PDB file of C-alpha atoms in Angstrom:
ATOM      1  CA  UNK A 171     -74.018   2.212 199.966  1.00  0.00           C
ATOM      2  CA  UNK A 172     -72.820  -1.403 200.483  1.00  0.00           C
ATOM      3  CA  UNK A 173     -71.988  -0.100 204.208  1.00  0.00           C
ATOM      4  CA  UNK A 174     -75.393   1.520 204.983  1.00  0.00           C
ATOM      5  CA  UNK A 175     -76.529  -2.205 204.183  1.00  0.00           C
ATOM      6  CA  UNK A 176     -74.343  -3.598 205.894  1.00  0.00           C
ATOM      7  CA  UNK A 177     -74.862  -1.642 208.944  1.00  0.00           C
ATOM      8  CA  UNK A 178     -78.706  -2.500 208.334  1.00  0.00           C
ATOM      9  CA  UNK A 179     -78.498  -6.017 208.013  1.00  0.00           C
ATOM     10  CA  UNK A 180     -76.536  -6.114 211.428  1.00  0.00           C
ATOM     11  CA  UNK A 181     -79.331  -4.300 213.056  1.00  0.00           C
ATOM     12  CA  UNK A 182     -81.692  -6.621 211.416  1.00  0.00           C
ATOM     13  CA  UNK A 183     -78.916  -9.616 213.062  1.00  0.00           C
ATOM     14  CA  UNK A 184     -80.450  -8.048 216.915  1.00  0.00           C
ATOM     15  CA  UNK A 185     -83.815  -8.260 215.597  1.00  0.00           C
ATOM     16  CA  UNK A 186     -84.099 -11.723 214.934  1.00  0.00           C
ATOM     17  CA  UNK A 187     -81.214 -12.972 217.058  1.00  0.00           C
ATOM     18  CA  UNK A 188     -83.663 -11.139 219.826  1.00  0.00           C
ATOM     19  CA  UNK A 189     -87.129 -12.887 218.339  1.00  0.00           C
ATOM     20  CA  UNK A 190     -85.643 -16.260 218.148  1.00  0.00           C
ATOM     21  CA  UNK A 191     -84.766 -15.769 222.115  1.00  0.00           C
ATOM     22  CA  UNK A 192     -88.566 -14.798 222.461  1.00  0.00           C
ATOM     23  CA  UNK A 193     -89.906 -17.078 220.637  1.00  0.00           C
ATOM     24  CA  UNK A 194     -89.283 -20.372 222.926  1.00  0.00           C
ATOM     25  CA  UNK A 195     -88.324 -22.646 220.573  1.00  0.00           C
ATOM     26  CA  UNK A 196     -90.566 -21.637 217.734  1.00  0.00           C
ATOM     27  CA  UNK A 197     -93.468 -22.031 219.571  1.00  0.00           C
ATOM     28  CA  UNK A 198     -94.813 -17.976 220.122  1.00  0.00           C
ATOM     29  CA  UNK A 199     -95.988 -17.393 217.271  1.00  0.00           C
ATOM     30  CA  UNK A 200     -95.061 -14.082 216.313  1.00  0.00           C
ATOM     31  CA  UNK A 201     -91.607 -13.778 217.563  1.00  0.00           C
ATOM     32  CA  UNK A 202     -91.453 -16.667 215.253  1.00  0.00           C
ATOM     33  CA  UNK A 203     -92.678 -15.041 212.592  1.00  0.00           C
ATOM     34  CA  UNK A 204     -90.539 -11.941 213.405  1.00  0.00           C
ATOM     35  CA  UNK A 205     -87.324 -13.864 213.270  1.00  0.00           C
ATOM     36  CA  UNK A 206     -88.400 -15.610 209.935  1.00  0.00           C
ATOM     37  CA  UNK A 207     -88.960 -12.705 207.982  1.00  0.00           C
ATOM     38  CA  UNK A 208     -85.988 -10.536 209.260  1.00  0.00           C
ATOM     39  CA  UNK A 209     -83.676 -13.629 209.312  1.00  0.00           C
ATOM     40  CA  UNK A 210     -84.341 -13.715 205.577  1.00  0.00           C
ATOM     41  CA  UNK A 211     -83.503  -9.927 204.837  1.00  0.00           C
ATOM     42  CA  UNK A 212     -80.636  -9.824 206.802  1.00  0.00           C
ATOM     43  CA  UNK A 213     -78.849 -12.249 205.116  1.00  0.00           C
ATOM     44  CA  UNK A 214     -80.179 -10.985 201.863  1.00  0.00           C
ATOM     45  CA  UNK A 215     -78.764  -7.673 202.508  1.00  0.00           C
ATOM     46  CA  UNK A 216     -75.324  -9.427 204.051  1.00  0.00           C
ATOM     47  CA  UNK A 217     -75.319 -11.488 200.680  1.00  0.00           C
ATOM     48  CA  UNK A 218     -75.434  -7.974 198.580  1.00  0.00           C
ATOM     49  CA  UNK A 219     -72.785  -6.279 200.521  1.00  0.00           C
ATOM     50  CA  UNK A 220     -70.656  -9.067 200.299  1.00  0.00           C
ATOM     51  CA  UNK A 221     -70.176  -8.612 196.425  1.00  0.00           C
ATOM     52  CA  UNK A 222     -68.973  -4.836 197.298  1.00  0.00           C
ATOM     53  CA  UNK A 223     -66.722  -5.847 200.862  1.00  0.00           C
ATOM     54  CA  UNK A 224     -64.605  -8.227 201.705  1.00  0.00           C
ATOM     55  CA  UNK A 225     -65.985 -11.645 203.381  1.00  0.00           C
ATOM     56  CA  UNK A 226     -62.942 -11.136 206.351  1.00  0.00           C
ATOM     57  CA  UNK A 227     -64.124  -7.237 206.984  1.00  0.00           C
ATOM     58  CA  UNK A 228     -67.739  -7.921 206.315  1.00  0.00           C
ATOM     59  CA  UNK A 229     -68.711 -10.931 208.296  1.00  0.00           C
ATOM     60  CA  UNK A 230     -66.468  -9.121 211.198  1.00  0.00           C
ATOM     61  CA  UNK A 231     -68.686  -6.054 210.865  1.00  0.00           C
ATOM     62  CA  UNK A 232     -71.739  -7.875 211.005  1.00  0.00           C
ATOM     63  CA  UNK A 233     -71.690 -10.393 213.291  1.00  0.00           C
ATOM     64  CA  UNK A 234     -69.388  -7.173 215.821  1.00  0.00           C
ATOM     65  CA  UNK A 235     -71.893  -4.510 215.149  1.00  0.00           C
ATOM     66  CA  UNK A 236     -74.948  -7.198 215.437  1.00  0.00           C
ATOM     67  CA  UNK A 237     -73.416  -8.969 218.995  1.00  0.00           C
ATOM     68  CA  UNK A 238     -73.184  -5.120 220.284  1.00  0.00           C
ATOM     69  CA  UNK A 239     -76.568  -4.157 219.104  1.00  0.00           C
ATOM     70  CA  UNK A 240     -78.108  -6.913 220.727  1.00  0.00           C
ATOM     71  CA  UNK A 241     -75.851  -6.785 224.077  1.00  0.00           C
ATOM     72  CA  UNK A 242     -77.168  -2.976 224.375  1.00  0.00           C
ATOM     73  CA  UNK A 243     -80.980  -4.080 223.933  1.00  0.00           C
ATOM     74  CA  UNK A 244     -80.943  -6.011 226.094  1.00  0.00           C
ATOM     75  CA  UNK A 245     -79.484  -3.939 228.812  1.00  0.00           C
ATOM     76  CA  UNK A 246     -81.879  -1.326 227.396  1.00  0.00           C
ATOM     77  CA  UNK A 247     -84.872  -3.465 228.267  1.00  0.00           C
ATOM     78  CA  UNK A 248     -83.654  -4.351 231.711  1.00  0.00           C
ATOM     79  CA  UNK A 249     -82.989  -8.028 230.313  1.00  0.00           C
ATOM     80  CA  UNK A 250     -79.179  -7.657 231.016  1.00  0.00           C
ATOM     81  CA  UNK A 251     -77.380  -5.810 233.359  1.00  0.00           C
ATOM     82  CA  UNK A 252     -75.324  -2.561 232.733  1.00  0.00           C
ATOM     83  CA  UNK A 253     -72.474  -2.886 234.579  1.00  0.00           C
ATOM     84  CA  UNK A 254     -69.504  -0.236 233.613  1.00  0.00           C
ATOM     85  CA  UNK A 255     -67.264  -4.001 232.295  1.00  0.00           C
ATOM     86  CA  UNK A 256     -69.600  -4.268 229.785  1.00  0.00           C
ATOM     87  CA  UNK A 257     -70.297  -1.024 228.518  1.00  0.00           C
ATOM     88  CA  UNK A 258     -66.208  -1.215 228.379  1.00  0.00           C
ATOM     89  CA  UNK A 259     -66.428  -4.580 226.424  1.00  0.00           C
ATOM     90  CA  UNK A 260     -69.003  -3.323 224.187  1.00  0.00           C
ATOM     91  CA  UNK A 261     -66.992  -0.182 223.668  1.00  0.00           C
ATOM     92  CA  UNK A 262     -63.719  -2.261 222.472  1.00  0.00           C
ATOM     93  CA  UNK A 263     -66.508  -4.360 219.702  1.00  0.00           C
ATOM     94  CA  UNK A 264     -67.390  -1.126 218.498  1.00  0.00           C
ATOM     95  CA  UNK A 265     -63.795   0.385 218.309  1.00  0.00           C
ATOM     96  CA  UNK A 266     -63.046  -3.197 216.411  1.00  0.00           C
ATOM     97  CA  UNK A 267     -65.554  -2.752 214.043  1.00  0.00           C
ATOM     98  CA  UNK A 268     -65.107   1.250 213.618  1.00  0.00           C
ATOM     99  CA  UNK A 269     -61.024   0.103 212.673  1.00  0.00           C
ATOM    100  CA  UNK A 270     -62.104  -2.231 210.273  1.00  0.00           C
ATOM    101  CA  UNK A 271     -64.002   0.187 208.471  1.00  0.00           C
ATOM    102  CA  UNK A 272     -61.106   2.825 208.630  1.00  0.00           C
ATOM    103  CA  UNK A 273     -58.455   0.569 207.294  1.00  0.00           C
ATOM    104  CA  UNK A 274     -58.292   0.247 203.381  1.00  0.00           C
ATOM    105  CA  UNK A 275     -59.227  -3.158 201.759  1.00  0.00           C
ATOM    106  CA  UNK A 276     -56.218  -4.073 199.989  1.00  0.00           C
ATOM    107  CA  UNK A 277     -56.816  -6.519 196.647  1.00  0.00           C
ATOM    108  CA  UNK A 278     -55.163  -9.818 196.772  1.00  0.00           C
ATOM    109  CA  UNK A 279     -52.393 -10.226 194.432  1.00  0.00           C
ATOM    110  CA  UNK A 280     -51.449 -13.235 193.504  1.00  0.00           C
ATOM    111  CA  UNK A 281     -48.188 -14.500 194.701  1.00  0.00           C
ATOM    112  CA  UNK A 282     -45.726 -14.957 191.508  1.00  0.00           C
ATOM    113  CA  UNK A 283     -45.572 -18.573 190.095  1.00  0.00           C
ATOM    114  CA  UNK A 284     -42.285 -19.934 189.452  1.00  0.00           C
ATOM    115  CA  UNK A 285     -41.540 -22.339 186.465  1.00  0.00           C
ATOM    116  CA  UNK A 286     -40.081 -25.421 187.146  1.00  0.00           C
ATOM    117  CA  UNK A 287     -36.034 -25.157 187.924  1.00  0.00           C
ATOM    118  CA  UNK A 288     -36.534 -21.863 188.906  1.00  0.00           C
ATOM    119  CA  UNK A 289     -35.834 -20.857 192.673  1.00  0.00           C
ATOM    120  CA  UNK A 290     -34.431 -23.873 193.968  1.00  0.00           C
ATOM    121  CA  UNK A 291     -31.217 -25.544 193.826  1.00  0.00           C
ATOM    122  CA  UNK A 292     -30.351 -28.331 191.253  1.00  0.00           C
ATOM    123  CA  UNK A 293     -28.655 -31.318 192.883  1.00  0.00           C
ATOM    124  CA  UNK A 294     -25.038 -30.581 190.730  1.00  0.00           C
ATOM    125  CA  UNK A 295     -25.132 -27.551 192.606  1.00  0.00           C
ATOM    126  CA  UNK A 296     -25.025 -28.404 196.319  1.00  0.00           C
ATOM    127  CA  UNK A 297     -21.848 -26.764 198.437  1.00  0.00           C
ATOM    128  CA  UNK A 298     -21.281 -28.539 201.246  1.00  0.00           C
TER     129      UNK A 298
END
């Protein structure tokens, strides 16, 4: 579930990342409006799915999946060019993010603590 909501908050990431470019500055109103609200959810939802996937993998996802997303709208729109470079760029983001998904997220162990003395060298017991 937590990657469905993931995947949905990066969406949401083109959507406003695309309004705020619309809305000159703040000043059109409803792209203003339109990045507000899903500006708000998207980090909502990135805030849930962080409790259920790593920050490192997460915010990678997101802000990969979201930069492609918004890269192919606007080519879709006629905003941007499609050129065969970036369809090969975007291709290489979306292989990134598809690997990230595919490799397991390993819990951190802590590294062992040694007590003091133990591990190093005591000064009656240098060789020279």
């Amino acid at each position: 579930m937590a990657w469905l909501v993931l995947f949905v908050s990066a969406a949401l990431e083109t959507v406003w990342a695309t309004a705020l470019g619309a809305s000159d500055g703040f000043t059109v109103p409803g792209p203003t409006a339109l990045f507000a609200v899903t500006i708000v959810v998207s980090l909502v939802a990135f805030g849930y799915v962080l409790r259920h996937i790593p920050i490192s993998t997460a915010y990678a996802v997101w802000t990969g999946t979201g930069a492609a997303l918004t890269v192919l709208w606007g080519m879709a729109t006629g905003a941007e060019p499609v050129t065969f470079l970036r369809l090969l760029f975007i291709a290489g983001i979306v292989g990134c993010v598809v690997g990230l998904k595919l490799v397991p997220a390993r819990p951190v162990t802590p590294a062992p603590v040694l007590e003091p003395g133990v591990g190093r060298a005591k000064a009656t017991d240098r060789r020279g």
